[in-house]
Coordinates of N, CA and C in Angstrom, one line a residue:
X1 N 176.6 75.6 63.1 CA 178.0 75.8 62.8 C 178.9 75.6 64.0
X2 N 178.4 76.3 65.4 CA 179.4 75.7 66.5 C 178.8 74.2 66.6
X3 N 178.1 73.5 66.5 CA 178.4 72.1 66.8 C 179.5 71.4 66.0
X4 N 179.4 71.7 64.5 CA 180.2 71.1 63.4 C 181.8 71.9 63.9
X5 N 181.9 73.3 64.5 CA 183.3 73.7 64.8 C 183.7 72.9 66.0
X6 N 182.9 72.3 67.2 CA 183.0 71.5 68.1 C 183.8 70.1 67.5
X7 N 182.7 69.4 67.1 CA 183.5 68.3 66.3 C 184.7 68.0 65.5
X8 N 184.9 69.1 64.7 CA 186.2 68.6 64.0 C 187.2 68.5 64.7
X9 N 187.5 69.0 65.3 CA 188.7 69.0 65.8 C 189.3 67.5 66.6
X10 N 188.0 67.0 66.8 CA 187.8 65.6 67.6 C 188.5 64.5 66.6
X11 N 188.1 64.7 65.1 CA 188.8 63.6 64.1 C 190.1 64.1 63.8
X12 N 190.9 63.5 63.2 CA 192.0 63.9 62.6 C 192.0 63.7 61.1
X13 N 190.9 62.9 60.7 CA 190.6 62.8 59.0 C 189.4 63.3 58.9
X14 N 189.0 64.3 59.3 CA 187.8 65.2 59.2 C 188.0 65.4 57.6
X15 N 187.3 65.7 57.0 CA 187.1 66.1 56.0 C 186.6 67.0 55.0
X16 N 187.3 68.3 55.6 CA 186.2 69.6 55.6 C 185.7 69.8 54.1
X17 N 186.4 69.5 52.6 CA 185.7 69.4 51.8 C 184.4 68.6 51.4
X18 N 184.6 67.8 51.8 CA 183.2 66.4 52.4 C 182.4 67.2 52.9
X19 N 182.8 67.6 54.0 CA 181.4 68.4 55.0 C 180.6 69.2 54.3
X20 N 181.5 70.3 53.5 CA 180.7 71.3 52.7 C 179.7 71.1 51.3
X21 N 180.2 69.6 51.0 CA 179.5 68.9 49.9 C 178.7 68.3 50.9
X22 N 178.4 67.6 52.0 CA 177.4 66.8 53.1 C 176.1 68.2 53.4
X23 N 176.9 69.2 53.4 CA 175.8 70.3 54.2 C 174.8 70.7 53.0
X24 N 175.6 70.9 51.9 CA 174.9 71.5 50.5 C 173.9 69.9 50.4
X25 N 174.3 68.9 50.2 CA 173.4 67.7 49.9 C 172.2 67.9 51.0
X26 N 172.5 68.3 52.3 CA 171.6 67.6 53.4 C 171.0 68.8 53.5
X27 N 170.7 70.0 52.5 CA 170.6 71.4 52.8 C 170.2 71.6 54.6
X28 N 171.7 71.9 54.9 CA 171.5 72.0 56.9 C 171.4 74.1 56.3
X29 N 171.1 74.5 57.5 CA 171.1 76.0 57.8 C 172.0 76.1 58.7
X30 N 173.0 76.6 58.7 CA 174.7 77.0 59.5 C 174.4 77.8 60.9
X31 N 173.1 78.5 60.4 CA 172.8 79.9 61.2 C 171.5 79.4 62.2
X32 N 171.0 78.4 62.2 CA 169.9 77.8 63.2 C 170.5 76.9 64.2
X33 N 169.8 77.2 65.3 CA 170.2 76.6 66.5 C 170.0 74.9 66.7
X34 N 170.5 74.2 66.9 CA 170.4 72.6 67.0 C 168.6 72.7 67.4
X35 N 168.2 73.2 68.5 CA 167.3 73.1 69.4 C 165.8 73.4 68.7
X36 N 166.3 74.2 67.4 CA 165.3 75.0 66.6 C 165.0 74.2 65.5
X37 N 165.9 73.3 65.0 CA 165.2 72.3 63.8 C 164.4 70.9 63.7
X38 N 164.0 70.7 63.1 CA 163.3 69.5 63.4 C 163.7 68.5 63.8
X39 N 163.3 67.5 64.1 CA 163.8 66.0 64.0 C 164.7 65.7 62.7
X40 N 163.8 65.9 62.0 CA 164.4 65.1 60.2 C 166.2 66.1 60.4
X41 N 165.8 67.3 60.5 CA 167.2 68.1 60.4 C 168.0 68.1 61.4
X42 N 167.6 67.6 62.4 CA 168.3 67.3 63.8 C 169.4 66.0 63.3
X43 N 168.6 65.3 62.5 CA 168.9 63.9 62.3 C 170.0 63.9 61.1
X44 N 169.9 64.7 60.2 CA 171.0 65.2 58.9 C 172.3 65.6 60.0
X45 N 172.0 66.6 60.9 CA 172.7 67.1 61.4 C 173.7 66.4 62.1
X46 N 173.6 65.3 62.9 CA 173.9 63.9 63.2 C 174.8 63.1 62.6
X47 N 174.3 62.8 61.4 CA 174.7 61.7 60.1 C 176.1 62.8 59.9
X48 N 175.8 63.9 59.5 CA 176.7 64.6 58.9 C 178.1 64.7 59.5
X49 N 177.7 65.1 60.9 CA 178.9 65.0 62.5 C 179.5 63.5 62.5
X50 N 179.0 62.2 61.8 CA 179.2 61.2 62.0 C 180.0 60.3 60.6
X51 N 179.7 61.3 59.4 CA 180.1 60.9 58.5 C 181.1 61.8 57.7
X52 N 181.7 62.6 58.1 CA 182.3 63.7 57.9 C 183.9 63.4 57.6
X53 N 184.1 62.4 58.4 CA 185.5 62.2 59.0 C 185.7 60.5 58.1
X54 N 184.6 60.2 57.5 CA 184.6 58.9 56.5 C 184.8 58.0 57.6
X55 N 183.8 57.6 57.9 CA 184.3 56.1 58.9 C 184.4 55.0 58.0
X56 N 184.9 53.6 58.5 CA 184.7 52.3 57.6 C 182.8 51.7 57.9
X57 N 182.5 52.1 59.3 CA 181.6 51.7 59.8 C 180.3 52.8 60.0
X58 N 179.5 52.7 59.7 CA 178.2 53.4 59.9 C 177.3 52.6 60.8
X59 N 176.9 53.0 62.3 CA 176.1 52.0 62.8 C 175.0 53.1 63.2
X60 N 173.7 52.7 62.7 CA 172.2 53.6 63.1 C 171.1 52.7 63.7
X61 N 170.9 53.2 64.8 CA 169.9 52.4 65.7 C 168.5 53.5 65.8
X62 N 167.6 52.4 64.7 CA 166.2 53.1 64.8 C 166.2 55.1 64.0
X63 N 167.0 54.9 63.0 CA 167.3 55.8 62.3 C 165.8 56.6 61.9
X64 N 164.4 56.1 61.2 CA 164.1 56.5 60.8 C 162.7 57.1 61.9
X65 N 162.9 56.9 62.5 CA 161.9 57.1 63.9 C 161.3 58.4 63.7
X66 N 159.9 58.4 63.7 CA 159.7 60.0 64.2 C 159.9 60.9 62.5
X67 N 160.3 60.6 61.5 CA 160.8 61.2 60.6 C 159.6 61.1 59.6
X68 N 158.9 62.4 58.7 CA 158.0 62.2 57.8 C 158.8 61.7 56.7
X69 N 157.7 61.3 56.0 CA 158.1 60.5 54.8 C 158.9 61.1 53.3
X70 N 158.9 62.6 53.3 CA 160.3 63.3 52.6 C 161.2 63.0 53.0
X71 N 161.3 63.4 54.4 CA 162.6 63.7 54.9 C 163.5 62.1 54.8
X72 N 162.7 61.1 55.3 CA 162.7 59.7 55.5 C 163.0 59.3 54.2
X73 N 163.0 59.6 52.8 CA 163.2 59.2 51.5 C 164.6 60.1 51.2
X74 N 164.5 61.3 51.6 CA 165.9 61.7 51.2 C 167.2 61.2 52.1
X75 N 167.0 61.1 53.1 CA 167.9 60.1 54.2 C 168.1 59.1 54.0
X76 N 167.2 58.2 53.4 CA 167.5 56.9 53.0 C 167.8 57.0 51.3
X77 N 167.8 57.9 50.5 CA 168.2 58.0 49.4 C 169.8 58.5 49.2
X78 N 169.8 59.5 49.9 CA 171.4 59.9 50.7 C 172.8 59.1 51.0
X79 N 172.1 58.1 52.1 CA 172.7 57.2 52.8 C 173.0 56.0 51.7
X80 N 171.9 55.5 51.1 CA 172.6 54.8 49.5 C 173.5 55.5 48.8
X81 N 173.5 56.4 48.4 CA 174.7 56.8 46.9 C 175.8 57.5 47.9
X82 N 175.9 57.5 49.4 CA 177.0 58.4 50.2 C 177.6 56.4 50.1
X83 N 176.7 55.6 50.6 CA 177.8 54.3 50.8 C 178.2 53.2 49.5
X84 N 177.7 53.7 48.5 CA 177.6 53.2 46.8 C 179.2 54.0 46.7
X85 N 179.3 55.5 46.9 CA 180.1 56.0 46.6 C 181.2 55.9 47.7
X86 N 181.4 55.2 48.9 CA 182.6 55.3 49.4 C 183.1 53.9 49.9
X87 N 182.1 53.2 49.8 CA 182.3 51.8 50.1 C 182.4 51.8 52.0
X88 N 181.0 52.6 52.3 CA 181.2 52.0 54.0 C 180.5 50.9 54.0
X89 N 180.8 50.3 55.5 CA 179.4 49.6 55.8 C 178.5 50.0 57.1
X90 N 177.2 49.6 56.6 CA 175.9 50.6 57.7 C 175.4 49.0 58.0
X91 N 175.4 49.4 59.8 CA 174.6 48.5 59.8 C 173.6 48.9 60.6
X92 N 172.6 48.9 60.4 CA 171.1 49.9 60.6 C 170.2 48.8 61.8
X93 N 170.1 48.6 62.7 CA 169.1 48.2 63.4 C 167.7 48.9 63.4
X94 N 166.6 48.4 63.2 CA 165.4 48.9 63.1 C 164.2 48.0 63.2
X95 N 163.2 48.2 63.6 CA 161.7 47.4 63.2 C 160.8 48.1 62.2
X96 N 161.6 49.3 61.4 CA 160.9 49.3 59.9 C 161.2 48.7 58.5
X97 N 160.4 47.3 58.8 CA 161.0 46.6 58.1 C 161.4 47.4 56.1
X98 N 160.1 48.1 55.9 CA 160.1 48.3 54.7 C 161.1 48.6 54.3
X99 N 161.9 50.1 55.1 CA 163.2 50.8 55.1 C 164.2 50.2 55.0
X100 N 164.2 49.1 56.0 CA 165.2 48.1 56.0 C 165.7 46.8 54.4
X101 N 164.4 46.8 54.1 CA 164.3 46.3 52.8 C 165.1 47.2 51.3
X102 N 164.7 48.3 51.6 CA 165.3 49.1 50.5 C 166.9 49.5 51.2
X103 N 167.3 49.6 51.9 CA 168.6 49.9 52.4 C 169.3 48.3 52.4
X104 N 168.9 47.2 52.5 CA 170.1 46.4 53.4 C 170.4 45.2 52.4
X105 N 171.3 44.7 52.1 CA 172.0 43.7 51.3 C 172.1 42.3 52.3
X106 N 172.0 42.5 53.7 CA 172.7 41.4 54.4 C 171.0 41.6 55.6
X107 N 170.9 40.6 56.1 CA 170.0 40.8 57.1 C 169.7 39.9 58.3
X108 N 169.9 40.4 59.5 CA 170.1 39.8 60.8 C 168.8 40.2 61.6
X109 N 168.4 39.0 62.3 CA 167.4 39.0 63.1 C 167.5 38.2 64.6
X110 N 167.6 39.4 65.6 CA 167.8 38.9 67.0 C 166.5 38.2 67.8
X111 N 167.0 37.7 68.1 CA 165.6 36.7 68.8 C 166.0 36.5 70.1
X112 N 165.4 36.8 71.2 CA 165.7 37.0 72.6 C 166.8 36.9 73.1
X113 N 168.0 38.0 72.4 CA 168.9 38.3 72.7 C 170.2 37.2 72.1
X114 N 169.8 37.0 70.8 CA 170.7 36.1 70.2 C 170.4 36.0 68.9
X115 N 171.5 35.8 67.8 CA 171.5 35.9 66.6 C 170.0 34.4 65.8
X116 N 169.6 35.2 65.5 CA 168.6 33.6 64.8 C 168.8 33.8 63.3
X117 N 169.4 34.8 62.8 CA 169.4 34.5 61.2 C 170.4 35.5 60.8
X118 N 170.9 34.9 60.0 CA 172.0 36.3 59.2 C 172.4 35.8 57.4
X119 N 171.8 36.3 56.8 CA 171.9 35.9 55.8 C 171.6 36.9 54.4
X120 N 171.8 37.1 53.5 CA 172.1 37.8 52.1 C 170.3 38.5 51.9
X121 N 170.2 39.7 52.0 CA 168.3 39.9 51.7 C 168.1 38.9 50.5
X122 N 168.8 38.6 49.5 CA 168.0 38.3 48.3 C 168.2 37.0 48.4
X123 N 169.5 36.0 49.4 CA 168.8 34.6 49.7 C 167.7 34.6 50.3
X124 N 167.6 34.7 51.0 CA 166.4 35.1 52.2 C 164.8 35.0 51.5
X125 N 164.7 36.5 50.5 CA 163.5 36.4 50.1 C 163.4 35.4 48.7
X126 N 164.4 34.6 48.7 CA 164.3 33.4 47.3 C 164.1 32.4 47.7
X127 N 164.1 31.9 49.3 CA 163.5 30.7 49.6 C 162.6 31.0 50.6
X128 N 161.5 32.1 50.3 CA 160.2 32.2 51.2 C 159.3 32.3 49.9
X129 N 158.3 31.4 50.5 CA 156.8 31.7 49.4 C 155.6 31.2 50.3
X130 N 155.0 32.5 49.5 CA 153.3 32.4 50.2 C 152.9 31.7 49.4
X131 N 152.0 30.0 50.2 CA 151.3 29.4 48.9 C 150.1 29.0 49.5
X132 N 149.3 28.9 48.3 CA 147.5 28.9 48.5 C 147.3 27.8 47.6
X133 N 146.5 26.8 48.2 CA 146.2 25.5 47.8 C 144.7 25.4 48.0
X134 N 143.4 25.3 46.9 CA 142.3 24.4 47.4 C 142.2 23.1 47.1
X135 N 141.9 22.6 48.2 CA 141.7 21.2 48.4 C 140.1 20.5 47.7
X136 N 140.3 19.2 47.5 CA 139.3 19.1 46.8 C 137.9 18.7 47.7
X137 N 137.4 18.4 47.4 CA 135.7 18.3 48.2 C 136.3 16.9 49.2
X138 N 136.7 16.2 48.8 CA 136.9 14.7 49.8 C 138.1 15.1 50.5
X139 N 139.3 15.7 50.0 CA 140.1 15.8 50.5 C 140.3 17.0 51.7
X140 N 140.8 16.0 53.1 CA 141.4 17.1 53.6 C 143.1 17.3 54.5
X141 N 143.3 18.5 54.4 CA 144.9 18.6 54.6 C 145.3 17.3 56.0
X142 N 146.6 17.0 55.9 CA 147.2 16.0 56.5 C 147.7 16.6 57.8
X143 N 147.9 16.2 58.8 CA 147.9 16.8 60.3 C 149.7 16.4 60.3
X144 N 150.0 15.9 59.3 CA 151.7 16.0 59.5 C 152.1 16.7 58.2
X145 N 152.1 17.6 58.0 CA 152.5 18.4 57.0 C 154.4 18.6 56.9
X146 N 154.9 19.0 56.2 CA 156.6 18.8 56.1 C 157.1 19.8 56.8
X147 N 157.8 20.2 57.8 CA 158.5 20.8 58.6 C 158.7 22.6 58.1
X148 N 158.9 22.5 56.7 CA 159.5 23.4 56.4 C 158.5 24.3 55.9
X149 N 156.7 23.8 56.1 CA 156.1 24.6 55.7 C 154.9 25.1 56.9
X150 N 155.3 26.8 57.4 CA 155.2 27.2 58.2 C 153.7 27.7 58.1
X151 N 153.2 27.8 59.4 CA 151.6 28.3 59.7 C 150.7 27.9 58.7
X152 N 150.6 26.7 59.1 CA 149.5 26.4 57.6 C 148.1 26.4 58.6
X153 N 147.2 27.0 58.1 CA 146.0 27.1 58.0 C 144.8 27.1 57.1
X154 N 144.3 26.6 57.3 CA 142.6 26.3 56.5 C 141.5 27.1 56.7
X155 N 141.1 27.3 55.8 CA 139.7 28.2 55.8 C 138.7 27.5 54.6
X156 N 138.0 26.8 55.5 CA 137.1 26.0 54.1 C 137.9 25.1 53.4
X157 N 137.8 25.2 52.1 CA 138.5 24.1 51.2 C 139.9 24.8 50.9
X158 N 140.2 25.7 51.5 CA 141.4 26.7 51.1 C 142.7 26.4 52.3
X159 N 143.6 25.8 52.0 CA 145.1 25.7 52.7 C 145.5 26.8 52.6
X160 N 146.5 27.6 53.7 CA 147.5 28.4 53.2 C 148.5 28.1 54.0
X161 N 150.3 28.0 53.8 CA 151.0 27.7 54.3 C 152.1 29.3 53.8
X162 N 153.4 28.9 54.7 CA 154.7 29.5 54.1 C 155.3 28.9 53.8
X163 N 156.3 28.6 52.9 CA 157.4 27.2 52.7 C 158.7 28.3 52.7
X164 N 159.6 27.7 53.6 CA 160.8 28.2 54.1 C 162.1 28.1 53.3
X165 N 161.6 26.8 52.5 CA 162.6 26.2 51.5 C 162.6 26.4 50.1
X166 N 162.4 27.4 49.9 CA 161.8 27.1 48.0 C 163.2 26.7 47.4
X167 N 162.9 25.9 46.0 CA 164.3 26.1 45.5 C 163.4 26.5 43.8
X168 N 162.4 26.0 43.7 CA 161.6 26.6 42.2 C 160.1 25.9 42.5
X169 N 159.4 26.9 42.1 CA 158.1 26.8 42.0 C 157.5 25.5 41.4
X170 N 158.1 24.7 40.3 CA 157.7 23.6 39.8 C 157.8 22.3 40.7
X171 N 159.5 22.2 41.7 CA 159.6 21.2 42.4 C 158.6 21.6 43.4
X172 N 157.7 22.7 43.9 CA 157.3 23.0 45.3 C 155.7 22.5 44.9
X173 N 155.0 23.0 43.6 CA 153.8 22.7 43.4 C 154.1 20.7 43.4
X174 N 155.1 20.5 42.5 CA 155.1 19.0 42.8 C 154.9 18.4 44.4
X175 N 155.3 18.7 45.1 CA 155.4 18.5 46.6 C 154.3 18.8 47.1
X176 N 153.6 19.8 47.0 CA 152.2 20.3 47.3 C 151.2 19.0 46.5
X177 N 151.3 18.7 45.5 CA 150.3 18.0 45.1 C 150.6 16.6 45.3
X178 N 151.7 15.9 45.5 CA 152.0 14.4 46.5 C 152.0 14.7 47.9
X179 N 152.0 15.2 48.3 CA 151.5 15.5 49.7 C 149.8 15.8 50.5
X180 N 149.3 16.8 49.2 CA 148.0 16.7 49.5 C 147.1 15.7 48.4
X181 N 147.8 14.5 47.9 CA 147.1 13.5 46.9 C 146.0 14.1 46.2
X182 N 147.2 14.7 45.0 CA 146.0 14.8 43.5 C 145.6 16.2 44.0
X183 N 146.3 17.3 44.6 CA 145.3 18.5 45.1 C 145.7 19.4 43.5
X184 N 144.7 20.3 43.1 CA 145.1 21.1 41.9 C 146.4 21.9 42.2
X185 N 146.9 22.4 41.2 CA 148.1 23.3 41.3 C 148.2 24.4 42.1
X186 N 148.9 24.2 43.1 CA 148.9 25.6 44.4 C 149.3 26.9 43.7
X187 N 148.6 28.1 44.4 CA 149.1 30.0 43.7 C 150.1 29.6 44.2
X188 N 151.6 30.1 43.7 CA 152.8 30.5 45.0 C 153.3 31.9 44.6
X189 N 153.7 32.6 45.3 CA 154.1 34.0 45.6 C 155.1 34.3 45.9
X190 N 156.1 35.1 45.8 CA 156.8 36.0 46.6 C 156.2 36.4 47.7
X191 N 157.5 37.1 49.1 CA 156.9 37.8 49.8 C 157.8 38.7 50.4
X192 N 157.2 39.3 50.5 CA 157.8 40.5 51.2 C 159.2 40.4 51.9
X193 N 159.7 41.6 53.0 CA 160.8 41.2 53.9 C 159.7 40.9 54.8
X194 N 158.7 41.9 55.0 CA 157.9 42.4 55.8 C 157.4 41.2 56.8
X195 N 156.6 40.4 55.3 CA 155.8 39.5 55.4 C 156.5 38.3 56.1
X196 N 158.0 37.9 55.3 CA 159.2 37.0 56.0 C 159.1 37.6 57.4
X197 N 159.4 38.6 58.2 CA 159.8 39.1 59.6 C 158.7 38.3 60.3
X198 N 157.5 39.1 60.0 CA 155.9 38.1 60.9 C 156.2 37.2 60.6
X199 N 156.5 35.9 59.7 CA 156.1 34.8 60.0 C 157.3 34.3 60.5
X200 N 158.7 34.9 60.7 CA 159.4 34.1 61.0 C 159.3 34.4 62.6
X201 N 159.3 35.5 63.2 CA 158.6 36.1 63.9 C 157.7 35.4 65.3
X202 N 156.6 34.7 64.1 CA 155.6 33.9 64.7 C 156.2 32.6 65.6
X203 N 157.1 32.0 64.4 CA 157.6 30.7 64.2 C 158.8 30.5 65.8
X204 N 159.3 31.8 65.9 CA 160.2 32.0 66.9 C 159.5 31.9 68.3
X205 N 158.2 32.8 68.5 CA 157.2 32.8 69.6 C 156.8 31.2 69.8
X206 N 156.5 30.6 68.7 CA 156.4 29.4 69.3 C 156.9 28.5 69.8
X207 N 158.4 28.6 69.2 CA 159.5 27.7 69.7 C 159.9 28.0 71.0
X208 N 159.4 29.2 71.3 CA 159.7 29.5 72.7 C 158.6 29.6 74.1
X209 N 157.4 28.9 73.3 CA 157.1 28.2 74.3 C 156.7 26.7 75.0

């Protein structure tokens, strides 16, 4: 309660009805000491001081850190219908990608101190596919494969690549099978954010050396 009496006074569009609807959602305890709650409640406690006053911007670095997996689902469940319902924007830096995946519409990726991607989550994961090709007994994969298809590796008669470019599964198995002459119809998959981050990830470590 004196930290929240501390703060208000600091905004001028504080929003003490807000607050009292933010405390009851985030059930805080008024009467415990900052020093005495946990992380997760430390962390409500935080959000609350920060969102009270309605900003346009929400910015959280490494938000979910350290936080069990309740706490971590109601904070991230919170934080959706508090910015559904007020129209901010959060922009959340983190390396858990999962979280990141359920929270984020837009997604940026810094690569040694510089922007390497910024683009829509659902373009993003509509032109990444995991694809799995066996090759036939004579055939083997071609040492210039097309640019856009990342970390390809062999295990036995088994290709696996990423293709960076999808635009539909039928134009891509076509390309897979003029490319590897007459190879059967490749699996292709969806993937993850997760799965995107590693390989793009990888792709970046190499270009840099």
């Amino acid at each position: 309660k004196q930290f929240f009496d501390y703060c208000r006074p600091l905004y001028p569009n504080w929003d003490t009805t807000f607050e009292k609807q933010l405390l009851t959602q985030f059930d805080l305890p008024l009467t415990t000491k900052l020093k005495d709650l946990s992380r997760g409640m430390r962390m409500k406690a935080a959000l609350l001081s920060s969102l009270a006053y309605r900003p346009k911007l929400v910015v959280l670095d490494e938000p979910f850190s350290g936080l069990d997996p309740l706490v971590r689902d109601e904070f991230i469940r919170g934080l959706l219908e508090l910015t559904e319902q007020e129209g901010w924007t959060v922009l959340v830096s983190s390396h858990d990608i999962e979280e990141v995946q359920r929270l984020a519409d837009r997604i940026a990726i810094i690569n040694r101190g510089s922007l390497a991607l910024d683009e829509t989550s659902d373009s993003l994961q509509s032109r990444f596919r995991a694809v799995e090709v066996v090759l036939p007994d004579e055939t083997k994969a071609p040492t210039n494969l097309p640019t856009d298809w990342l970390h390809a590796e062999t295990a036995g008669r088994t290709l696996r690549f990423i293709h960076s470019r999808h635009s539909s599964d039928e134009a891509l198995a076509a390309t897979v099978q003029s490319t590897l002459s007459a190879s059967p119809k490749p699996e292709i998959r969806p993937m993850s954010l997760r799965e995107i981050f590693v390989a793009l990830a990888r792709a970046y470590r190499l270009e840099g050396k």
